[in-house]
Amino acid sequence: MTESTMQRWDPVSGLRARSVAYVLAPLAFLFASAMTIAGPTPTASAWAAGAALVALGAACALLMVESDPLRAPYSRAAHLGVIGLGLGAVLLNAIAMSGEGLHHPREHWGPIAFGMLVVAHTPFRPSREIVLLGLFGAAWAGWATSLDPHLHAVPAGLSPVIGAGPVVGLTVFAALLADSMIRALRRWHEVVTPAARALVAKRREGISRTVRQQQVTALNQEAVPFLFRLLESGQTTDGDREEALRIADGVRASLVAASEQSWLDELFERELGLGRVDDPEFLAEAMAPDQRTALRALIVAVARHPGFHASAFDLRLRSDHGRAEVTVVAMVRGPEHAVRSEFAPYFAVMRVVFTDLQIDGEHPLRRLKFSYGH
């Protein structure tokens, strides 16, 4: 796990976490618009006021787009982009307010709107990164506020503190919230992981027992009756020797086939009845446990969907420069919006464990491409 974020510790929560961005981003823009249009003091520069709203609107739009679970995980580049646009909005707002009329620093909407953008990143980015960028933004907001020479009833030395105050407060709140949630999720994983490993070991033991039982059954069907016939007859013929060779070849082939099955083959053949996986190099065995879990859950959900077409399903694994390239093709019929909504949690998890996941194709046919090291 390269970055410790709420989204990475609990990918499915990204579906709910998106609502944080979808609430705070419009709220910040509406607050800034109301202060610009209906504020008690007219803006000194119309172009700067308009540019500030454009920059803030772009930051909010970028935040809402990048927080989509289907684009997970939320990247550092997106975070820097939103913060950069927000800093531009803060500076332009300060320029727009630096006219000749006296006004209170509360009429600068930049620090509060910027602080809302910082809080909106709580589910998506590490607390350390939130603190660093938030404090830089606070210093920037304090400097931008000090550019206004016409603040009412505020000593000159306190204007930077007043400008930075809202950003510092909201940054501390966001960092504490992110840190507490990540700690809780980490403790939950520490409790669940041993239980999950024990369950995997128990299932592996059960699968091994089933395989052995199937092998014994195969022996009972052919080898044991053949041996009894030999004992009863008391002699062997050329036909007996040929039959013994045929039975031995069959047993050997069965044992080799069982040894060459990966966990994906077992899933496809034993649980879903979909046949063998196209994995000649057994690359599936190199997947990490969380990658196996995510892919297994997606395949089972697809195969058990009422609109699933088994004839169109295909899964291939190939090696390419030290990485396993995986292609999954599936056809699931049904209303497109309903299908997308049903599989959105699975895609959200897949994008976290396979960061290069690509999804294309026209409904109802979809193709997934991703890779991992092996």
mmCIF file of C-alpha atoms in Angstrom, residues 1-313:
data_model
loop_
_atom_site.group_PDB
_atom_site.id
_atom_site.type_symbol
_atom_site.label_atom_id
_atom_site.label_comp_id
_atom_site.label_asym_id
_atom_site.label_seq_id
_atom_site.Cartn_x
_atom_site.Cartn_y
_atom_site.Cartn_z
ATOM 1 C CA MET A 1 0.000 0.000 0.000
ATOM 2 C CA THR A 2 1.941 2.994 -1.319
ATOM 3 C CA GLU A 3 -0.186 5.740 0.286
ATOM 4 C CA SER A 4 -2.155 5.533 3.505
ATOM 5 C CA THR A 5 -5.529 7.059 2.679
ATOM 6 C CA MET A 6 -9.103 6.250 3.591
ATOM 7 C CA GLN A 7 -9.827 5.440 -0.051
ATOM 8 C CA ARG A 8 -6.999 2.886 -0.231
ATOM 9 C CA TRP A 9 -7.751 1.233 3.108
ATOM 10 C CA ASP A 10 -11.460 0.934 2.256
ATOM 11 C CA PRO A 11 -11.977 1.383 -1.524
ATOM 12 C CA VAL A 12 -15.736 0.834 -1.385
ATOM 13 C CA SER A 13 -16.018 3.845 0.928
ATOM 14 C CA GLY A 14 -14.948 5.936 -2.073
ATOM 15 C CA LEU A 15 -18.508 5.614 -3.323
ATOM 16 C CA ARG A 16 -19.737 7.390 -0.198
ATOM 17 C CA ALA A 17 -16.686 9.637 0.135
ATOM 18 C CA ARG A 18 -17.496 11.204 -3.201
ATOM 19 C CA SER A 19 -20.480 12.888 -1.547
ATOM 20 C CA VAL A 20 -18.030 14.916 0.573
ATOM 21 C CA ALA A 21 -16.559 16.451 -2.571
ATOM 22 C CA TYR A 22 -19.989 16.854 -4.148
ATOM 23 C CA VAL A 23 -21.218 18.823 -1.136
ATOM 24 C CA LEU A 24 -18.205 20.964 -0.239
ATOM 25 C CA ALA A 25 -17.158 21.936 -3.787
ATOM 26 C CA PRO A 26 -20.516 23.484 -4.805
ATOM 27 C CA LEU A 27 -20.887 24.990 -1.338
ATOM 28 C CA ALA A 28 -17.516 26.747 -1.651
ATOM 29 C CA PHE A 29 -18.409 28.107 -5.095
ATOM 30 C CA LEU A 30 -21.871 29.284 -4.009
ATOM 31 C CA PHE A 31 -20.386 31.002 -0.953
ATOM 32 C CA ALA A 32 -17.789 32.794 -3.089
ATOM 33 C CA SER A 33 -20.396 33.814 -5.669
ATOM 34 C CA ALA A 34 -22.737 35.183 -3.007
ATOM 35 C CA MET A 35 -19.955 37.187 -1.373
ATOM 36 C CA THR A 36 -18.859 38.572 -4.737
ATOM 37 C CA ILE A 37 -22.336 39.547 -5.944
ATOM 38 C CA ALA A 38 -24.093 40.504 -2.720
ATOM 39 C CA GLY A 39 -21.185 41.435 -0.435
ATOM 40 C CA PRO A 40 -21.407 44.622 1.629
ATOM 41 C CA THR A 41 -18.454 46.224 -0.212
ATOM 42 C CA PRO A 42 -18.294 46.447 -4.019
ATOM 43 C CA THR A 43 -15.277 44.812 -5.624
ATOM 44 C CA ALA A 44 -12.537 47.156 -6.775
ATOM 45 C CA SER A 45 -11.671 45.082 -9.864
ATOM 46 C CA ALA A 46 -14.399 43.349 -11.822
ATOM 47 C CA TRP A 47 -11.938 41.333 -13.910
ATOM 48 C CA ALA A 48 -10.114 40.063 -10.823
ATOM 49 C CA ALA A 49 -13.421 39.123 -9.140
ATOM 50 C CA GLY A 50 -14.570 37.243 -12.234
ATOM 51 C CA ALA A 51 -11.205 35.512 -12.658
ATOM 52 C CA ALA A 52 -11.260 34.468 -8.998
ATOM 53 C CA LEU A 53 -14.651 32.786 -9.469
ATOM 54 C CA VAL A 54 -13.439 31.095 -12.661
ATOM 55 C CA ALA A 55 -10.357 29.725 -10.879
ATOM 56 C CA LEU A 56 -12.407 28.511 -7.932
ATOM 57 C CA GLY A 57 -14.995 26.969 -10.270
ATOM 58 C CA ALA A 58 -12.237 25.119 -12.121
ATOM 59 C CA ALA A 59 -10.837 23.816 -8.816
ATOM 60 C CA CYS A 60 -14.286 22.591 -7.750
ATOM 61 C CA ALA A 61 -14.940 20.952 -11.115
ATOM 62 C CA LEU A 62 -11.573 19.173 -11.062
ATOM 63 C CA LEU A 63 -12.237 17.936 -7.529
ATOM 64 C CA MET A 64 -15.648 16.548 -8.463
ATOM 65 C CA VAL A 65 -14.372 14.818 -11.605
ATOM 66 C CA GLU A 66 -11.305 13.240 -9.989
ATOM 67 C CA SER A 67 -13.260 12.025 -6.957
ATOM 68 C CA ASP A 68 -15.342 9.730 -9.198
ATOM 69 C CA PRO A 69 -14.844 6.155 -7.851
ATOM 70 C CA LEU A 70 -14.412 4.917 -11.412
ATOM 71 C CA ARG A 71 -11.286 7.102 -11.637
ATOM 72 C CA ALA A 72 -9.860 5.926 -8.291
ATOM 73 C CA PRO A 73 -7.423 6.273 -6.700
ATOM 74 C CA TYR A 74 -7.432 10.046 -6.311
ATOM 75 C CA SER A 75 -3.946 11.080 -7.371
ATOM 76 C CA ARG A 76 -1.433 13.530 -5.930
ATOM 77 C CA ALA A 77 -1.436 15.371 -9.271
ATOM 78 C CA ALA A 78 -5.177 15.994 -8.949
ATOM 79 C CA HIS A 79 -4.678 17.219 -5.387
ATOM 80 C CA LEU A 80 -1.961 19.635 -6.482
ATOM 81 C CA GLY A 81 -4.140 20.820 -9.360
ATOM 82 C CA VAL A 82 -7.083 21.627 -7.091
ATOM 83 C CA ILE A 83 -4.850 23.344 -4.532
ATOM 84 C CA GLY A 84 -3.058 25.369 -7.223
ATOM 85 C CA LEU A 85 -6.314 26.636 -8.690
ATOM 86 C CA GLY A 86 -7.562 27.391 -5.189
ATOM 87 C CA LEU A 87 -4.446 29.437 -4.409
ATOM 88 C CA GLY A 88 -4.992 31.392 -7.607
ATOM 89 C CA ALA A 89 -8.578 32.105 -6.554
ATOM 90 C CA VAL A 90 -7.386 33.353 -3.137
ATOM 91 C CA LEU A 91 -4.909 35.776 -4.697
ATOM 92 C CA LEU A 92 -7.361 37.069 -7.315
ATOM 93 C CA ASN A 93 -10.010 37.571 -4.640
ATOM 94 C CA ALA A 94 -7.545 39.638 -2.579
ATOM 95 C CA ILE A 95 -6.736 41.745 -5.653
ATOM 96 C CA ALA A 96 -10.436 42.263 -6.350
ATOM 97 C CA MET A 97 -11.006 43.491 -2.769
ATOM 98 C CA SER A 98 -8.020 45.850 -2.512
ATOM 99 C CA GLY A 99 -9.925 49.032 -3.427
ATOM 100 C CA GLU A 100 -10.165 52.368 -1.699
ATOM 101 C CA GLY A 101 -13.248 51.627 0.407
ATOM 102 C CA LEU A 102 -12.778 50.339 3.946
ATOM 103 C CA HIS A 103 -14.025 46.817 4.554
ATOM 104 C CA HIS A 104 -13.680 43.982 7.050
ATOM 105 C CA PRO A 105 -11.356 41.013 6.315
ATOM 106 C CA ARG A 106 -14.356 38.698 6.649
ATOM 107 C CA GLU A 107 -15.397 39.957 3.207
ATOM 108 C CA HIS A 108 -12.445 38.041 1.715
ATOM 109 C CA TRP A 109 -14.051 34.743 0.762
ATOM 110 C CA GLY A 110 -10.790 33.200 -0.468
ATOM 111 C CA PRO A 111 -9.479 31.665 2.799
ATOM 112 C CA ILE A 112 -12.803 30.025 3.736
ATOM 113 C CA ALA A 113 -13.433 28.653 0.229
ATOM 114 C CA PHE A 114 -9.880 27.339 0.074
ATOM 115 C CA GLY A 115 -10.294 25.683 3.464
ATOM 116 C CA MET A 116 -13.400 23.889 2.178
ATOM 117 C CA LEU A 117 -11.334 22.471 -0.679
ATOM 118 C CA VAL A 118 -8.766 21.225 1.838
ATOM 119 C CA VAL A 119 -11.444 19.456 3.916
ATOM 120 C CA ALA A 120 -12.913 17.871 0.769
ATOM 121 C CA HIS A 121 -9.666 15.927 0.291
ATOM 122 C CA THR A 122 -9.960 14.149 3.653
ATOM 123 C CA PRO A 123 -11.090 10.767 2.227
ATOM 124 C CA PHE A 124 -8.666 10.787 -0.688
ATOM 125 C CA ARG A 125 -5.197 11.931 0.394
ATOM 126 C CA PRO A 126 -2.792 11.176 3.298
ATOM 127 C CA SER A 127 -3.096 13.397 6.363
ATOM 128 C CA ARG A 128 0.549 14.479 6.059
ATOM 129 C CA GLU A 129 -0.005 15.754 2.535
ATOM 130 C CA ILE A 130 -3.192 17.535 3.589
ATOM 131 C CA VAL A 131 -1.302 19.297 6.403
ATOM 132 C CA LEU A 132 1.621 20.380 4.211
ATOM 133 C CA LEU A 133 -0.508 21.793 1.411
ATOM 134 C CA GLY A 134 -3.035 23.252 3.839
ATOM 135 C CA LEU A 135 -0.392 25.122 5.833
ATOM 136 C CA PHE A 136 1.197 26.382 2.638
ATOM 137 C CA GLY A 137 -2.230 27.589 1.589
ATOM 138 C CA ALA A 138 -2.672 29.292 4.971
ATOM 139 C CA ALA A 139 0.590 31.177 4.529
ATOM 140 C CA TRP A 140 -0.478 32.122 1.009
ATOM 141 C CA ALA A 141 -3.885 33.317 2.217
ATOM 142 C CA GLY A 142 -2.259 35.385 4.967
ATOM 143 C CA TRP A 143 0.097 36.992 2.461
ATOM 144 C CA ALA A 144 -2.739 37.667 -0.008
ATOM 145 C CA THR A 145 -4.865 39.283 2.711
ATOM 146 C CA SER A 146 -1.990 41.550 3.732
ATOM 147 C CA LEU A 147 -1.971 42.972 0.195
ATOM 148 C CA ASP A 148 -5.240 44.774 0.960
ATOM 149 C CA PRO A 149 -4.364 48.194 2.447
ATOM 150 C CA HIS A 150 -7.938 49.118 3.325
ATOM 151 C CA LEU A 151 -8.963 46.635 5.987
ATOM 152 C CA HIS A 152 -11.270 48.196 8.585
ATOM 153 C CA ALA A 153 -10.395 48.128 12.313
ATOM 154 C CA VAL A 154 -7.519 45.666 11.857
ATOM 155 C CA PRO A 155 -3.902 46.455 12.783
ATOM 156 C CA ALA A 156 -1.604 45.955 9.820
ATOM 157 C CA GLY A 157 0.346 43.198 11.534
ATOM 158 C CA LEU A 158 -2.761 41.114 12.238
ATOM 159 C CA SER A 159 -4.173 40.993 8.712
ATOM 160 C CA PRO A 160 -2.054 37.952 7.688
ATOM 161 C CA VAL A 161 -3.151 36.102 10.839
ATOM 162 C CA ILE A 162 -6.818 36.831 10.127
ATOM 163 C CA GLY A 163 -6.397 35.687 6.529
ATOM 164 C CA ALA A 164 -4.609 32.469 7.474
ATOM 165 C CA GLY A 165 -6.834 31.611 10.447
ATOM 166 C CA PRO A 166 -9.738 29.918 8.601
ATOM 167 C CA VAL A 167 -7.366 27.843 6.486
ATOM 168 C CA VAL A 168 -5.341 26.702 9.512
ATOM 169 C CA GLY A 169 -8.487 25.725 11.422
ATOM 170 C CA LEU A 170 -10.016 23.772 8.536
ATOM 171 C CA THR A 171 -6.673 22.121 7.719
ATOM 172 C CA VAL A 172 -6.220 20.891 11.296
ATOM 173 C CA PHE A 173 -9.785 19.580 11.294
ATOM 174 C CA ALA A 174 -9.246 17.752 7.981
ATOM 175 C CA ALA A 175 -5.921 16.248 9.067
ATOM 176 C CA LEU A 176 -7.274 15.024 12.413
ATOM 177 C CA LEU A 177 -10.332 13.507 10.753
ATOM 178 C CA ALA A 178 -8.255 11.747 8.066
ATOM 179 C CA ASP A 179 -5.744 10.465 10.608
ATOM 180 C CA SER A 180 -8.412 9.134 12.992
ATOM 181 C CA MET A 181 -10.286 7.375 10.192
ATOM 182 C CA ILE A 182 -7.094 5.802 8.798
ATOM 183 C CA ARG A 183 -6.115 4.587 12.281
ATOM 184 C CA ALA A 184 -9.561 3.030 12.735
ATOM 185 C CA LEU A 185 -9.387 1.308 9.342
ATOM 186 C CA ARG A 186 -5.865 0.057 10.064
ATOM 187 C CA ARG A 187 -6.997 -1.433 13.387
ATOM 188 C CA TRP A 188 -9.933 -3.064 11.623
ATOM 189 C CA HIS A 189 -7.570 -4.613 9.058
ATOM 190 C CA GLU A 190 -5.310 -5.882 11.831
ATOM 191 C CA VAL A 191 -8.284 -7.698 13.332
ATOM 192 C CA VAL A 192 -9.767 -8.983 10.075
ATOM 193 C CA THR A 193 -6.579 -10.053 8.252
ATOM 194 C CA PRO A 194 -5.663 -12.984 10.562
ATOM 195 C CA ALA A 195 -9.246 -14.243 10.384
ATOM 196 C CA ALA A 196 -9.218 -13.962 6.589
ATOM 197 C CA ARG A 197 -5.921 -15.877 6.378
ATOM 198 C CA ALA A 198 -7.300 -18.592 8.630
ATOM 199 C CA LEU A 199 -10.371 -18.878 6.415
ATOM 200 C CA VAL A 200 -8.180 -19.113 3.299
ATOM 201 C CA ALA A 201 -6.109 -21.869 4.910
ATOM 202 C CA LYS A 202 -9.280 -23.719 5.886
ATOM 203 C CA ARG A 203 -10.687 -23.435 2.370
ATOM 204 C CA ARG A 204 -7.381 -24.545 0.856
ATOM 205 C CA GLU A 205 -7.411 -27.602 3.082
ATOM 206 C CA GLY A 206 -10.977 -28.355 2.035
ATOM 207 C CA ILE A 207 -10.109 -27.978 -1.652
ATOM 208 C CA SER A 208 -7.101 -30.282 -1.260
ATOM 209 C CA ARG A 209 -9.289 -32.858 0.474
ATOM 210 C CA THR A 210 -11.837 -32.624 -2.346
ATOM 211 C CA VAL A 211 -9.140 -33.105 -4.972
ATOM 212 C CA ARG A 212 -7.786 -36.159 -3.154
ATOM 213 C CA GLN A 213 -11.289 -37.571 -2.857
ATOM 214 C CA GLN A 214 -11.851 -37.101 -6.575
ATOM 215 C CA GLN A 215 -8.581 -38.891 -7.303
ATOM 216 C CA VAL A 216 -9.562 -41.785 -5.027
ATOM 217 C CA THR A 217 -12.957 -41.933 -6.731
ATOM 218 C CA ALA A 218 -11.278 -42.110 -10.132
ATOM 219 C CA LEU A 219 -9.094 -44.977 -8.890
ATOM 220 C CA ASN A 220 -12.138 -46.772 -7.485
ATOM 221 C CA GLN A 221 -13.921 -46.515 -10.817
ATOM 222 C CA GLU A 222 -11.204 -48.128 -12.948
ATOM 223 C CA ALA A 223 -8.017 -49.174 -11.169
ATOM 224 C CA VAL A 224 -9.540 -51.044 -8.201
ATOM 225 C CA PRO A 225 -12.011 -53.124 -10.282
ATOM 226 C CA PHE A 226 -9.174 -53.968 -12.690
ATOM 227 C CA LEU A 227 -6.956 -55.199 -9.833
ATOM 228 C CA PHE A 228 -9.786 -57.329 -8.434
ATOM 229 C CA ARG A 229 -10.301 -58.933 -11.832
ATOM 230 C CA LEU A 230 -6.597 -59.762 -12.002
ATOM 231 C CA LEU A 231 -6.707 -61.341 -8.529
ATOM 232 C CA GLU A 232 -9.762 -63.379 -9.414
ATOM 233 C CA SER A 233 -8.338 -64.622 -12.712
ATOM 234 C CA GLY A 234 -4.893 -65.387 -11.290
ATOM 235 C CA GLN A 235 -3.171 -64.579 -14.581
ATOM 236 C CA THR A 236 -2.340 -61.636 -16.838
ATOM 237 C CA THR A 237 -2.752 -61.337 -20.564
ATOM 238 C CA ASP A 238 -1.558 -58.895 -23.188
ATOM 239 C CA GLY A 239 -4.955 -57.226 -23.007
ATOM 240 C CA ASP A 240 -4.548 -56.794 -19.245
ATOM 241 C CA ARG A 241 -1.172 -55.155 -19.738
ATOM 242 C CA GLU A 242 -2.615 -52.744 -22.318
ATOM 243 C CA GLU A 243 -5.508 -51.873 -20.027
ATOM 244 C CA ALA A 244 -3.087 -51.319 -17.126
ATOM 245 C CA LEU A 245 -1.068 -48.909 -19.261
ATOM 246 C CA ARG A 246 -4.249 -47.074 -20.286
ATOM 247 C CA ILE A 247 -5.409 -46.717 -16.665
ATOM 248 C CA ALA A 248 -1.928 -45.566 -15.571
ATOM 249 C CA ASP A 249 -1.830 -42.946 -18.327
ATOM 250 C CA GLY A 250 -5.260 -41.706 -17.286
ATOM 251 C CA VAL A 251 -4.293 -41.432 -13.615
ATOM 252 C CA ARG A 252 -1.043 -39.685 -14.520
ATOM 253 C CA ALA A 253 -2.848 -37.196 -16.766
ATOM 254 C CA SER A 254 -5.378 -36.496 -13.995
ATOM 255 C CA LEU A 255 -2.634 -35.831 -11.464
ATOM 256 C CA VAL A 256 -0.742 -33.540 -13.869
ATOM 257 C CA ALA A 257 -3.903 -31.597 -14.683
ATOM 258 C CA ALA A 258 -4.644 -31.118 -10.977
ATOM 259 C CA SER A 259 -1.100 -29.877 -10.316
ATOM 260 C CA GLU A 260 -1.321 -27.386 -13.190
ATOM 261 C CA GLN A 261 -4.496 -25.695 -11.978
ATOM 262 C CA SER A 262 -4.228 -22.154 -10.644
ATOM 263 C CA TRP A 263 -6.684 -20.548 -8.250
ATOM 264 C CA LEU A 264 -8.385 -18.958 -11.282
ATOM 265 C CA ASP A 265 -8.819 -22.373 -12.921
ATOM 266 C CA GLU A 266 -10.396 -23.700 -9.739
ATOM 267 C CA LEU A 267 -12.719 -20.691 -9.620
ATOM 268 C CA PHE A 268 -13.707 -21.050 -13.266
ATOM 269 C CA GLU A 269 -14.121 -24.833 -13.369
ATOM 270 C CA ARG A 270 -15.292 -25.831 -9.896
ATOM 271 C CA GLU A 271 -17.348 -22.816 -8.810
ATOM 272 C CA LEU A 272 -18.582 -21.169 -12.015
ATOM 273 C CA GLY A 273 -18.338 -23.860 -14.684
ATOM 274 C CA LEU A 274 -16.727 -21.536 -17.223
ATOM 275 C CA GLY A 275 -13.861 -23.804 -18.384
ATOM 276 C CA ARG A 276 -10.124 -23.174 -18.238
ATOM 277 C CA VAL A 277 -8.449 -19.754 -18.041
ATOM 278 C CA ASP A 278 -6.111 -18.751 -20.867
ATOM 279 C CA ASP A 279 -3.039 -18.564 -18.634
ATOM 280 C CA PRO A 280 -0.280 -20.752 -20.134
ATOM 281 C CA GLU A 281 2.437 -19.331 -17.836
ATOM 282 C CA PHE A 282 0.399 -19.616 -14.589
ATOM 283 C CA LEU A 283 0.708 -15.870 -13.990
ATOM 284 C CA ALA A 284 -2.411 -15.850 -11.814
ATOM 285 C CA GLU A 285 -0.394 -17.390 -8.991
ATOM 286 C CA ALA A 286 1.736 -14.208 -8.773
ATOM 287 C CA MET A 287 -1.191 -11.956 -7.818
ATOM 288 C CA ALA A 288 -1.145 -10.408 -4.361
ATOM 289 C CA PRO A 289 -3.906 -11.497 -1.949
ATOM 290 C CA ASP A 290 -5.834 -8.222 -2.247
ATOM 291 C CA GLN A 291 -5.607 -8.419 -6.059
ATOM 292 C CA ARG A 292 -6.907 -11.988 -6.037
ATOM 293 C CA THR A 293 -9.783 -11.015 -3.778
ATOM 294 C CA ALA A 294 -10.812 -8.064 -5.953
ATOM 295 C CA LEU A 295 -10.642 -10.030 -9.207
ATOM 296 C CA ARG A 296 -12.447 -13.039 -7.732
ATOM 297 C CA ALA A 297 -15.263 -10.844 -6.419
ATOM 298 C CA LEU A 298 -15.675 -9.135 -9.809
ATOM 299 C CA ILE A 299 -15.682 -12.408 -11.777
ATOM 300 C CA VAL A 300 -18.215 -14.042 -9.450
ATOM 301 C CA ALA A 301 -20.487 -10.968 -9.591
ATOM 302 C CA VAL A 302 -20.314 -10.900 -13.407
ATOM 303 C CA ALA A 303 -20.880 -14.646 -13.814
ATOM 304 C CA ARG A 304 -23.901 -14.657 -11.508
ATOM 305 C CA HIS A 305 -25.567 -11.616 -13.082
ATOM 306 C CA PRO A 306 -28.853 -12.491 -14.854
ATOM 307 C CA GLY A 307 -27.676 -10.749 -18.040
ATOM 308 C CA PHE A 308 -24.322 -12.558 -18.230
ATOM 309 C CA HIS A 309 -23.413 -14.319 -21.493
ATOM 310 C CA ALA A 310 -20.897 -17.083 -20.824
ATOM 311 C CA SER A 311 -20.124 -17.550 -24.530
ATOM 312 C CA ALA A 312 -18.671 -14.020 -24.774
ATOM 313 C CA PHE A 313 -16.561 -14.237 -21.606
#
